[in-house]
Short mmCIF file of C-alpha atoms in Angstrom, two decimals:
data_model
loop_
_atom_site.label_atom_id
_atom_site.label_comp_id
_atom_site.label_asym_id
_atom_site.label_seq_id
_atom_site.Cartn_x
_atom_site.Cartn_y
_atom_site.Cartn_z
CA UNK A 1 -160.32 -33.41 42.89
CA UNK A 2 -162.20 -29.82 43.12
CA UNK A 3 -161.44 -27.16 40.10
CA UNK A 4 -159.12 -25.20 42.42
CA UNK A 5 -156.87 -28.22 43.47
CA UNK A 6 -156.31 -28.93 39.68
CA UNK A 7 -155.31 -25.81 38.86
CA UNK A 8 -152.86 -25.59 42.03
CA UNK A 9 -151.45 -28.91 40.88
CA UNK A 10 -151.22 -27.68 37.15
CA UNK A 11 -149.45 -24.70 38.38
CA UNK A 12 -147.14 -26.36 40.42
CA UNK A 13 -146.12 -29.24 37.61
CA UNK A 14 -145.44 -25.94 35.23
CA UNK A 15 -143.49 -24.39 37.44
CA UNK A 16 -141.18 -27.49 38.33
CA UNK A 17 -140.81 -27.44 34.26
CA UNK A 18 -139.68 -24.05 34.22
CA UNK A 19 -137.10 -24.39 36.35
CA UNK A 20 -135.90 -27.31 35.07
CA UNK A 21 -135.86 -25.49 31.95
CA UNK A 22 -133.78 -22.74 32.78
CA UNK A 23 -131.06 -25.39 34.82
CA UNK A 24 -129.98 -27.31 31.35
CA UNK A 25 -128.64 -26.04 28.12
CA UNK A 26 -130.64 -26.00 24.90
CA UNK A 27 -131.35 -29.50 23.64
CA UNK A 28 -129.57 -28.75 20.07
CA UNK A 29 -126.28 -27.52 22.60
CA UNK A 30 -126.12 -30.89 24.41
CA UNK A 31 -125.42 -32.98 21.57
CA UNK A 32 -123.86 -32.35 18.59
CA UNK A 33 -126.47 -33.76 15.91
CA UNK A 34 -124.97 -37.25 13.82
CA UNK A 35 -125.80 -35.96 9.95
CA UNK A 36 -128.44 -38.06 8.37
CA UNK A 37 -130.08 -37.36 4.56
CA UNK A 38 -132.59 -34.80 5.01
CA UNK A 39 -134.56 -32.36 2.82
CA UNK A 40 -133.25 -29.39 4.56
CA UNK A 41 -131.27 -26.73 2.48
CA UNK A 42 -128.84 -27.08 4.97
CA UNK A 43 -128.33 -30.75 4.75
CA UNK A 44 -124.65 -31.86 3.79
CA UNK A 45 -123.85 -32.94 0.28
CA UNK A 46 -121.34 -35.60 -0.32
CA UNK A 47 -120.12 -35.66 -3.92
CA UNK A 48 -118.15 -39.08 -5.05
CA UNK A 49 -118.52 -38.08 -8.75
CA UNK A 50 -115.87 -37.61 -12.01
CA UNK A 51 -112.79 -35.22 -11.17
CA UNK A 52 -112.79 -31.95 -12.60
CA UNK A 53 -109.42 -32.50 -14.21
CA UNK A 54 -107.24 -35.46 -14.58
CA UNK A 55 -103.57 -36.02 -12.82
CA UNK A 56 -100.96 -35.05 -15.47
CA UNK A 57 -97.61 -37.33 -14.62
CA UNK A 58 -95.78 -35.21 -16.76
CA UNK A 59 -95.32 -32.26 -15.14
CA UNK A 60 -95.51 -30.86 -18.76
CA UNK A 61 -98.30 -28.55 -20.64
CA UNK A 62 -98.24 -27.60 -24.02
CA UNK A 63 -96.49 -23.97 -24.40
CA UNK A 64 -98.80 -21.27 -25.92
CA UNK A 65 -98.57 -19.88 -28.79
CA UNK A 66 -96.39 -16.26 -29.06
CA UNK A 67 -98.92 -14.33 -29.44
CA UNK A 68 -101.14 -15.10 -26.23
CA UNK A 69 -100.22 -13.59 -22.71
CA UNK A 70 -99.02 -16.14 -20.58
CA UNK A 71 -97.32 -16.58 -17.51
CA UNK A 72 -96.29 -19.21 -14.99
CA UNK A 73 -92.69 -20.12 -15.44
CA UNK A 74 -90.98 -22.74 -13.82
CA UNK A 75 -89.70 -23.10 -10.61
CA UNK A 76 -86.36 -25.53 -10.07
CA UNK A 77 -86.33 -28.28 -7.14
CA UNK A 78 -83.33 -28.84 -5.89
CA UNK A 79 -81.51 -31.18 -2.88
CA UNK A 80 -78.50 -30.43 -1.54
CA UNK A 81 -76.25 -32.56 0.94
CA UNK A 82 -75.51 -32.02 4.55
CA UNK A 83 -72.23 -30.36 2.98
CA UNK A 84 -73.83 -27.87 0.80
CA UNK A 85 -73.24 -29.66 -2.34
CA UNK A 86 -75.97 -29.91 -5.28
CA UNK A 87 -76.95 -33.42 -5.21
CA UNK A 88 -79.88 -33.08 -8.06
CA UNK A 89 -82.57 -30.51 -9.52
CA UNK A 90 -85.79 -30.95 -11.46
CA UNK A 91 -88.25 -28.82 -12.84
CA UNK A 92 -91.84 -28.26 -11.28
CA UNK A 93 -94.44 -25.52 -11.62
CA UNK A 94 -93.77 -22.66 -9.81
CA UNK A 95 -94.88 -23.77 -6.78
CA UNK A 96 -97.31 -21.49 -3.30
CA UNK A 97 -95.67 -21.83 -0.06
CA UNK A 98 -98.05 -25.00 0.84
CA UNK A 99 -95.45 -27.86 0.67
CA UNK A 100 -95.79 -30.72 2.79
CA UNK A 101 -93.25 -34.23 3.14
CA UNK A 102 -95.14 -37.65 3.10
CA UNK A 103 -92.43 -40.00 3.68
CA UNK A 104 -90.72 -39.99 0.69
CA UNK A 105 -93.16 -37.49 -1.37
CA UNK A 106 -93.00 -33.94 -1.39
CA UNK A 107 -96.49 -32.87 -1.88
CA UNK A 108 -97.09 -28.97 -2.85
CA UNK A 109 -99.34 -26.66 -4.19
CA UNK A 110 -98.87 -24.39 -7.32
CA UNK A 111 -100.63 -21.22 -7.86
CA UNK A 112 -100.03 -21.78 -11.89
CA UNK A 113 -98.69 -23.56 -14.88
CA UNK A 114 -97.90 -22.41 -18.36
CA UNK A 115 -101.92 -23.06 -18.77
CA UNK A 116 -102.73 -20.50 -16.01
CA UNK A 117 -103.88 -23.45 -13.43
CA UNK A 118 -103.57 -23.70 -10.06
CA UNK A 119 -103.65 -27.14 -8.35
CA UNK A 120 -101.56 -29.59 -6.83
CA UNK A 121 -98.49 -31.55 -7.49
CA UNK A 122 -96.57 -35.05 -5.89
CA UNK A 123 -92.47 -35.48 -6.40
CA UNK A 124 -90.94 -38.97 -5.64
CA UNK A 125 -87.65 -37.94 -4.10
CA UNK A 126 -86.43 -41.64 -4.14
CA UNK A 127 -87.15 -41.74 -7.87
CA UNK A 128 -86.14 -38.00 -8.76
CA UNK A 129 -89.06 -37.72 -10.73
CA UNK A 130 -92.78 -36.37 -10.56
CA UNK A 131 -95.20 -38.65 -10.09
CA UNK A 132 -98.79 -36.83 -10.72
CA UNK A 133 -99.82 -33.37 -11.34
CA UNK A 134 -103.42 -32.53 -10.80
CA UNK A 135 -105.47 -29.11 -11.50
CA UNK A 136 -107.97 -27.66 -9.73
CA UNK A 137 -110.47 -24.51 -9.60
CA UNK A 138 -108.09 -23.02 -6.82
CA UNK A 139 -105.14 -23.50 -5.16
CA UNK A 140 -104.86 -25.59 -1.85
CA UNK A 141 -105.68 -23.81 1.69
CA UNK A 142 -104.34 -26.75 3.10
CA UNK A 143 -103.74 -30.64 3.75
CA UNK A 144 -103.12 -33.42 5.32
CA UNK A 145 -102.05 -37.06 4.29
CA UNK A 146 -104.32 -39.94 5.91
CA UNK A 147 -103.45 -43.42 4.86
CA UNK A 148 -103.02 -43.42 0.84
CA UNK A 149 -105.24 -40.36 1.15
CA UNK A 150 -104.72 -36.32 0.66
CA UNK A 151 -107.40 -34.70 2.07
CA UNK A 152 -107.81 -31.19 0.78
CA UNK A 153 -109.34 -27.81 2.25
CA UNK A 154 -109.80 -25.75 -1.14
CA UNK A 155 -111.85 -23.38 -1.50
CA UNK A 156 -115.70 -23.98 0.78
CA UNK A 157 -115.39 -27.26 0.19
CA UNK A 158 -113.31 -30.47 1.74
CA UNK A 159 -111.59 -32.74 -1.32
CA UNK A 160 -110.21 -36.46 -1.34
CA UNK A 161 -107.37 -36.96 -4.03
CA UNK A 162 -105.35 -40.26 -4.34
CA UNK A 163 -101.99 -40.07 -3.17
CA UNK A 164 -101.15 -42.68 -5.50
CA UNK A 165 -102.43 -41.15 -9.09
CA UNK A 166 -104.08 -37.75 -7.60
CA UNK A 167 -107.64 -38.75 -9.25
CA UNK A 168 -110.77 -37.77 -7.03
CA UNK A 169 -112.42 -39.98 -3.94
CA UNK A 170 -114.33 -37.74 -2.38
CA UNK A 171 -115.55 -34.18 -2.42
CA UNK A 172 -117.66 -32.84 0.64
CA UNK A 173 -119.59 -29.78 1.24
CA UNK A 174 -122.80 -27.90 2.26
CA UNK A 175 -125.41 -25.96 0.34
CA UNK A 176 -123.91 -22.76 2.81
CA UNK A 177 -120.47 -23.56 1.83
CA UNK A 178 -117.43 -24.58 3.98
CA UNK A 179 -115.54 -22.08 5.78
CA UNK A 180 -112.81 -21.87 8.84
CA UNK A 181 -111.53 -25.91 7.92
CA UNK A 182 -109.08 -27.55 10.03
CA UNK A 183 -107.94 -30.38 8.98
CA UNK A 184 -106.59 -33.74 11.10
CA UNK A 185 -106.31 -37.63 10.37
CA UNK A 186 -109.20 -38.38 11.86
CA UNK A 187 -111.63 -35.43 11.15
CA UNK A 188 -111.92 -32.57 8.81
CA UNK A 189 -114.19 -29.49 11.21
CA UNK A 190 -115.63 -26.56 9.34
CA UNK A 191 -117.82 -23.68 9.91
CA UNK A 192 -120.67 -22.56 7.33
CA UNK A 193 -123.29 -19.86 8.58
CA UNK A 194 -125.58 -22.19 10.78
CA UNK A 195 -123.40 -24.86 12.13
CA UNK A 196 -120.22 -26.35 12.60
CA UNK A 197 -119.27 -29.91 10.70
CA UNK A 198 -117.15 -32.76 11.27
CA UNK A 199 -116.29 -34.70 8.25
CA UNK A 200 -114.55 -38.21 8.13
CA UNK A 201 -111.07 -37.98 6.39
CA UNK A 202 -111.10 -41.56 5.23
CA UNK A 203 -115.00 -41.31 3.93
CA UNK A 204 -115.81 -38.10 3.39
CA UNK A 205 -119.07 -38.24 5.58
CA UNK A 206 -120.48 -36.09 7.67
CA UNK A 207 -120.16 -37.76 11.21
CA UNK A 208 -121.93 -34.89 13.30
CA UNK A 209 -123.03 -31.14 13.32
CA UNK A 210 -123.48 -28.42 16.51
CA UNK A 211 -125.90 -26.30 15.68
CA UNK A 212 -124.53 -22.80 15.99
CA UNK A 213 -126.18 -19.14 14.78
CA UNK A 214 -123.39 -17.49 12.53
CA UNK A 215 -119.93 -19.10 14.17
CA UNK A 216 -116.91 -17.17 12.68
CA UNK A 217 -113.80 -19.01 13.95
CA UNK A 218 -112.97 -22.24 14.59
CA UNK A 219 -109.71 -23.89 16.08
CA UNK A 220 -109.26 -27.67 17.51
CA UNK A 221 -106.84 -29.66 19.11
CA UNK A 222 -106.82 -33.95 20.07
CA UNK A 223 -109.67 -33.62 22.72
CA UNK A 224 -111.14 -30.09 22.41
CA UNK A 225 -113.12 -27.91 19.22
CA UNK A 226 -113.45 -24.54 19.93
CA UNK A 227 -115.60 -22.48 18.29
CA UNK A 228 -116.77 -18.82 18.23
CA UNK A 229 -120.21 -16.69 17.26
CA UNK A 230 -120.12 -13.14 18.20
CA UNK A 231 -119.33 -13.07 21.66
CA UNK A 232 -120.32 -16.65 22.28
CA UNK A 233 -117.46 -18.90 22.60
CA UNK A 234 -118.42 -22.78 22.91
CA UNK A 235 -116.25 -26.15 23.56
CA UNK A 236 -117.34 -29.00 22.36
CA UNK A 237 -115.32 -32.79 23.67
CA UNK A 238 -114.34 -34.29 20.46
CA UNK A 239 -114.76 -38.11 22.30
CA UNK A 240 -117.82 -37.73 23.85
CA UNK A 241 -118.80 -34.95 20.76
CA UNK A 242 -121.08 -33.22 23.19
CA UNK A 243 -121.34 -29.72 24.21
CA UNK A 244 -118.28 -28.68 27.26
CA UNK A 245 -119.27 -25.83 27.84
CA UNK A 246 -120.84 -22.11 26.14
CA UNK A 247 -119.39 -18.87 27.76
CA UNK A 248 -119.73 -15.05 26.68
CA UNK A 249 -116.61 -13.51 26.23
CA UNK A 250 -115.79 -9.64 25.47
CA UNK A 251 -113.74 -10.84 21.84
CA UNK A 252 -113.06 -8.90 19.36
CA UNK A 253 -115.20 -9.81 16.29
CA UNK A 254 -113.54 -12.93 14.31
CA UNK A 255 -110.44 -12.50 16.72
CA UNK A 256 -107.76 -15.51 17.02
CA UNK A 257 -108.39 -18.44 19.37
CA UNK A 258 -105.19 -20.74 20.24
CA UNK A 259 -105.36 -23.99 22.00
CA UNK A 260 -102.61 -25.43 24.43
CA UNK A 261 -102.66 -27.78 26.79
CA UNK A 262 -105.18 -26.79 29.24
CA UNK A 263 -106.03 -22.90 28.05
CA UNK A 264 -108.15 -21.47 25.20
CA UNK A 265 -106.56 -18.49 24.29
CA UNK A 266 -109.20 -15.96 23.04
CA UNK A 267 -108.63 -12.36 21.53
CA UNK A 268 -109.72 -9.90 23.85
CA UNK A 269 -112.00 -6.49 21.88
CA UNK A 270 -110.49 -3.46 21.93
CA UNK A 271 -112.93 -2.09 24.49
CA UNK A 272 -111.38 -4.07 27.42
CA UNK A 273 -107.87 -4.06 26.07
CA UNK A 274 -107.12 -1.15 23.64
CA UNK A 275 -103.40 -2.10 23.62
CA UNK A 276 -104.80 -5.79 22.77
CA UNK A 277 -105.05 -8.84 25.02
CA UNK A 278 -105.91 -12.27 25.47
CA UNK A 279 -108.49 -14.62 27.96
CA UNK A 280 -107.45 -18.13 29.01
CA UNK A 281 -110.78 -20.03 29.70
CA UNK A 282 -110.11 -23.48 31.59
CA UNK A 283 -110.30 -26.07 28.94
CA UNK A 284 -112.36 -28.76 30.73
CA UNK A 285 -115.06 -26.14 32.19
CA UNK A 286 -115.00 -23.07 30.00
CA UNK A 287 -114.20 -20.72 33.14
CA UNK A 288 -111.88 -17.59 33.01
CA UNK A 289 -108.33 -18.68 34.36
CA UNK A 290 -106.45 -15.05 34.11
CA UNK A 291 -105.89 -11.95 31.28
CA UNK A 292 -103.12 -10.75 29.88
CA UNK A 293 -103.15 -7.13 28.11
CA UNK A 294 -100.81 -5.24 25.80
CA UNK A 295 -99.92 -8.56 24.25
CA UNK A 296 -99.48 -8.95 20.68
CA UNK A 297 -98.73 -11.95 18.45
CA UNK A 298 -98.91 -15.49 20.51
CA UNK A 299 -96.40 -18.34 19.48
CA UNK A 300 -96.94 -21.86 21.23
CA UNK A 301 -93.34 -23.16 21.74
CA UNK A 302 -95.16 -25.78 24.09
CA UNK A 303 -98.05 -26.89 24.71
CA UNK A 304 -97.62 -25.25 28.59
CA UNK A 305 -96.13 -22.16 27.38
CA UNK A 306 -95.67 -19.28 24.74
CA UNK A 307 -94.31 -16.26 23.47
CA UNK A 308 -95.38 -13.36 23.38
CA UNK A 309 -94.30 -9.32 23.30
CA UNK A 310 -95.09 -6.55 24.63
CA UNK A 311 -94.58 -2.44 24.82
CA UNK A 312 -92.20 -1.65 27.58
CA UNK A 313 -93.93 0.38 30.88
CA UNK A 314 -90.62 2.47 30.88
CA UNK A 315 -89.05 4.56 28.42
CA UNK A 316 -85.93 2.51 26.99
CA UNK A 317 -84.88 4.44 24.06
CA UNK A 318 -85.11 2.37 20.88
CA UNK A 319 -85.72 -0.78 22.40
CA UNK A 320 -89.38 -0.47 22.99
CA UNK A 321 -90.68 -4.01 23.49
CA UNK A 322 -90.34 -6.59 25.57
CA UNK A 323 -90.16 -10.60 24.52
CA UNK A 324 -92.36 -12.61 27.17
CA UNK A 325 -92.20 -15.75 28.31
CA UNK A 326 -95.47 -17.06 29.98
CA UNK A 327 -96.58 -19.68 31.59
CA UNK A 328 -100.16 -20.64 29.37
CA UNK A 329 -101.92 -22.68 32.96
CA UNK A 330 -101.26 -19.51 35.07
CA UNK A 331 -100.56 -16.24 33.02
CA UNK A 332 -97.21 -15.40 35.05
CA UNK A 333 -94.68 -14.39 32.81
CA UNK A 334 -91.61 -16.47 33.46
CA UNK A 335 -88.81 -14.15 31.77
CA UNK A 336 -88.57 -11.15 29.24
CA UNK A 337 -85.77 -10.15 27.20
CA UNK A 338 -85.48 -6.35 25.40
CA UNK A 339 -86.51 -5.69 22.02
CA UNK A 340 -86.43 -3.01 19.43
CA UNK A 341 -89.20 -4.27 17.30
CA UNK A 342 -92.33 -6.23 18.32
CA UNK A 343 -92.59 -9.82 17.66
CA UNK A 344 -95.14 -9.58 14.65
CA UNK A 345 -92.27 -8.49 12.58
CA UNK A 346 -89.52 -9.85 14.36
CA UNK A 347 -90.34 -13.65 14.61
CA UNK A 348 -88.39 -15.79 11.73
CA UNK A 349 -89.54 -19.38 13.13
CA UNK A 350 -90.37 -21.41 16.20
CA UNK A 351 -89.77 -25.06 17.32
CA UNK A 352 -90.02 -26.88 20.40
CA UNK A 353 -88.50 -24.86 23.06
CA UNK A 354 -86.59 -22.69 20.59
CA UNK A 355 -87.35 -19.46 18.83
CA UNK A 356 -85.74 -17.34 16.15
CA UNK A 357 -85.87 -13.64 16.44
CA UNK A 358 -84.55 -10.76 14.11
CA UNK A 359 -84.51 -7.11 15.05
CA UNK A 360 -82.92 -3.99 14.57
CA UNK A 361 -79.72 -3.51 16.99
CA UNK A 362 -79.57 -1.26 19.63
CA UNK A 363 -76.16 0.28 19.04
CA UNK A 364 -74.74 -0.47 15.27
CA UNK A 365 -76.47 0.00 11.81
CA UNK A 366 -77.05 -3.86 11.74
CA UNK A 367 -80.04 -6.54 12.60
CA UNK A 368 -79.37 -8.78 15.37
CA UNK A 369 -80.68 -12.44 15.16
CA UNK A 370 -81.11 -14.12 18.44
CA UNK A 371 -81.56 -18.09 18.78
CA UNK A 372 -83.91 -18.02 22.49
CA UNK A 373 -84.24 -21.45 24.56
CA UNK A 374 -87.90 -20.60 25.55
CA UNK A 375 -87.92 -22.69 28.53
CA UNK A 376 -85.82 -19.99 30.40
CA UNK A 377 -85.70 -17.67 28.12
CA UNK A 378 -81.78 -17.83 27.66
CA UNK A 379 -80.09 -16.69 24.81
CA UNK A 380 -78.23 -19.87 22.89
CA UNK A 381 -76.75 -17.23 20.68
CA UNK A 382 -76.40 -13.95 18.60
CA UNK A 383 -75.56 -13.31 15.34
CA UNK A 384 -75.14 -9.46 14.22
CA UNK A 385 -75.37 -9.13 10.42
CA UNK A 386 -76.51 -6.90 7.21
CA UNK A 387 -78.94 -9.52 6.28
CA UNK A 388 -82.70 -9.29 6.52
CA UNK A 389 -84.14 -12.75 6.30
CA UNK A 390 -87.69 -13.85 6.47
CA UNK A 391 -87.82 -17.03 8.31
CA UNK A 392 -85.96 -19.73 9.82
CA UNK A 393 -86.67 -23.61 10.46
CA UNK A 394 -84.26 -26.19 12.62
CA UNK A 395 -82.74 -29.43 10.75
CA UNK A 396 -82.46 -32.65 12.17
CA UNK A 397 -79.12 -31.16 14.13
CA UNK A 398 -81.09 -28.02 15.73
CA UNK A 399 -78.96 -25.80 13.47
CA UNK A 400 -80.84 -22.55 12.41
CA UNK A 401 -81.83 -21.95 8.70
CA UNK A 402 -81.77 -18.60 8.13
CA UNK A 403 -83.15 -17.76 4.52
CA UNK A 404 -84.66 -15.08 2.75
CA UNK A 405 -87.05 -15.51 -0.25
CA UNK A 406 -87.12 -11.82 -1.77
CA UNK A 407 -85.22 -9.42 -3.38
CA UNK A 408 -84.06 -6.31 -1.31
CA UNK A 409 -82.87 -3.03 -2.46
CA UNK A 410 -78.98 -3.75 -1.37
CA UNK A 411 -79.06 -7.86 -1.63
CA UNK A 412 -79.75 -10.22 -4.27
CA UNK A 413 -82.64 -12.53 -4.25
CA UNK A 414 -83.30 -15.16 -1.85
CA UNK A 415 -80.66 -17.51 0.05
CA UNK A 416 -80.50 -20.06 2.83
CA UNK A 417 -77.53 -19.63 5.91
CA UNK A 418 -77.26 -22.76 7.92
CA UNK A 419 -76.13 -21.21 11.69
CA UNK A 420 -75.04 -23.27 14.49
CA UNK A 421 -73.28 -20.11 16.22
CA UNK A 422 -72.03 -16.91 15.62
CA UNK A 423 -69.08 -18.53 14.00
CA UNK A 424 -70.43 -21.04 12.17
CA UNK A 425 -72.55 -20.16 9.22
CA UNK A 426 -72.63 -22.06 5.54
CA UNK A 427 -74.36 -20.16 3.03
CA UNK A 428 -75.81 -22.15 0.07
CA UNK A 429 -76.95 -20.28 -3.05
CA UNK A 430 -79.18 -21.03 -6.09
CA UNK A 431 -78.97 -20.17 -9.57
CA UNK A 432 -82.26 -18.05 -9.16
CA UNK A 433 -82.38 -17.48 -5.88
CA UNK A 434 -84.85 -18.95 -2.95
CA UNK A 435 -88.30 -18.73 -3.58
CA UNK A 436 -89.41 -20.85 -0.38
CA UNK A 437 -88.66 -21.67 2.79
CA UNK A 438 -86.19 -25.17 2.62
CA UNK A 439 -87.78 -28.62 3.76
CA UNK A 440 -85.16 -31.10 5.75
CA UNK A 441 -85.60 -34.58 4.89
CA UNK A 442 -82.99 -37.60 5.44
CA UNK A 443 -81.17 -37.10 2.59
CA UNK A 444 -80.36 -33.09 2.95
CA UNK A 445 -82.04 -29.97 2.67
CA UNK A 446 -84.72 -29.51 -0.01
CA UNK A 447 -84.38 -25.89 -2.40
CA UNK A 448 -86.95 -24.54 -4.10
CA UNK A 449 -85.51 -21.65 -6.51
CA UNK A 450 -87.27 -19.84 -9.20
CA UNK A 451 -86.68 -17.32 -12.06
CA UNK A 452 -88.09 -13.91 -11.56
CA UNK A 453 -92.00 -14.20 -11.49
CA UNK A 454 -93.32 -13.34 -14.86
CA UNK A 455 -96.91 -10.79 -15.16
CA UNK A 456 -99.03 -10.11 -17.71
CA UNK A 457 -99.18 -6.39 -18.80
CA UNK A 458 -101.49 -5.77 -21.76
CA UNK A 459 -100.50 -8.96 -24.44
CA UNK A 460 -96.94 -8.62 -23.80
CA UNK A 461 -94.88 -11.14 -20.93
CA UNK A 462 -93.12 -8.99 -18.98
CA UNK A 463 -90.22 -10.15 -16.55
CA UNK A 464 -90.07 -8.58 -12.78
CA UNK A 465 -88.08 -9.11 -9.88
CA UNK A 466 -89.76 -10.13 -7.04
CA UNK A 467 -89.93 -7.57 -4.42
#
């Protein structure tokens, strides 16, 4: 073959490369990358070693002497019955609002005890007694029970604790530090600046790892991770753990992503939607379904559908807003009810189909609390009243818990309604008030009460009211 038909053949071969090039994603973006011991200061690091601090079954540390500065008082845990009456109380350290039920444990984290640690605590509530107590360098983020196993995000770093003694399995975490986790039963998935990490719950290895310049958020669901890097937003199939698909998206810088069904819901930046806005990107292809702008807070109240508000296009007086129902596969909002407030700060809780709302009424010095079916947006009721609570959660009967954990300048600390109708409230009222939001198990209604939170000014203890 001459010199000129070599070099036309050469050509053509690095052309055919070229273009085959620019038709498939980055190698490190097809696959996410199975973690394997390396040298790299990026490798993973999994640390089975000697816990920091030992569970304490006790529940009790050794008071100070009078002259130190100390704080951390006790907190009181209390069940009532289905009837409202006091069925027993014990005390536990005062106590963040991370509580979680296991069956019959009640599993919660405490942001101090007379020692000034924060860590985490396990209650039998067939026994009526504690059953570990275990300190740590920080508080909880969050956690999840798998097996006979609480797995821990604290911190940059995923921990294993025994559910049976709270003693250490398993602590895992990168050189970079963990960021963003999200925790399930299977998988623990966390951010650090160069990739993003699955970690087995059960082990605490590092199954796999995607590659990814400076990721900033992170959100997952059964089949789908989500993650975001700037303007980059990239899904990754948790079953086949290979790359979906990797979009650019005009986000606002660490904005929210939510997950239904089908949709990724992505913060829009202020630049395309000064009012503020979301994207839905198809879920199985990455592509733009529709936008939806002047949107605030989003609450999933299905996995097809959520809740959103939004400023009214007319002049209504004092009722600004409007509460949206939309449809999360198409965008079309489905119904919309009036509101005087926006739902940021009128949302006290959410369930399936149901929502809680509290705003200021239209036409009398009062707040109005409005139980909303969110599958047509009807109103199950409407309670006017002079409280102001701060959340609400459902029982096993779908009756509303209204409660309210602070002080305010014309009511006394913290206390839990039980609603089914404008007519029908119980009120049920602690010693010290309600300090937390109440957990429904079989037996009745979990209270968690406390004395007024205690702060350190100078060397002196000095007692405040929470406000």
């Amino acid at each position: 073959m001459g010199k000129r038909r070599r070099k036309a053949a050469l050509g053509a071969t690095f052309a055919l490369l070229v273009a085959a090039c620019a038709s498939s994603p980055p190698e490190d973006l097809a696959q996410p990358t199975r973690e394997r011991a390396s040298t790299s200061t990026a490798a993973p690091v999994v640390d089975v070693g000697q816990p920091s601090a030992l569970a304490d079954s006790s529940f009790v540390v050794p008071a100070t002497t009078a002259s130190s500065c100390q704080a951390g008082d006790q907190s009181a845990l209390t069940l009532f019955s289905e009837a409202g009456a006091e069925e027993w109380s014990f005390a536990i350290p005062r106590p963040t609002g991370l509580t979680k039920l296991h069956e019959n444990t009640l599993l919660f984290g405490f942001a101090w005890d007379r020692g000034l640690q924060p860590g985490i605590g396990a209650f039998d509530l067939g026994g009526q007694a504690p059953l570990w107590q275990r300190f740590l360098d920080a508080e909880p983020d969050d956690f999840v029970v798998v097996d006979e196993t609480v797995v821990m995000a604290i911190g940059d770093e995923v921990r294993a604790i025994s559910l049976i003694d709270g003693s250490d399995l398993w602590v895992a975490r990168t050189e970079f530090g963990l960021r963003q986790i999200r925790l399930t039963t299977d998988a623990a998935y966390a951010i650090d600046p160069i990739a993003v990490h699955a970690i087995d719950t059960r082990s605490g290895q590092f199954l796999w790892r995607q590659a990814i310049d400076r990721p900033d958020r992170l959100e997952v669901n059964e089949s789908l991770l989500v993650v975001a890097a700037g303007t980059r937003v990239i899904g990754i199939d948790l079953k086949a753990q290979a790359l979906r698909w990797d979009r650019e998206v005009s986000r606002i810088g660490a904005g929210k992503i939510s997950l239904g069904r089908t949709v990724a819901l992505i913060d829009l930046s202020p630049d395309v939607a000064p009012a503020g806005g979301v994207v839905a990107l198809d879920q199985q292809i990455g592509s733009e379904r529709w936008r939806l702008q002047n949107v605030d807070l989003i609450v999933w109240t299905h996995d097809d559908r959520f809740v959103a508000s939004a400023a009214a296009a007319d002049f209504r007086g004092g009722q600004a807003y409007d509460l949206l129902g939309v449809d999360a596969g198409s965008g079309t909002i489905t119904w919309s009810h009036p509101m005087t407030a926006p739902l940021r700060s009128a949302l006290l809780g959410s369930g399936d189909d149901t929502l809680v709302v509290q705003d200021p009424h239209p036409a009398v010095a009062a707040m109005r609390v409005r139980f909303v079916d969110t599958a047509d947006g009807s109103i199950t009721w409407e309670v006017v009243t002079q409280q102001h609570y701060d959340g609400a959660g459902f029982d096993a009967a779908s009756r509303a818990l209204l409660y309210r954990t602070r002080k305010t300048f014309d009511q006394p600390r913290g206390e839990l309604n039980i609603v089914e109708g404008p007519q029908q409230t119980q009120t049920i009222e602690t010693a010290d008030g309600l300090s937390l939001a109440p957990i429904v198990t079989t037996d009745g209604l979990l209270v968690i009460s406390s004395e007024p939170q205690a702060t350190c000014a100078g060397r002196q203890l000095v007692s405040v009211e929470e406000t």
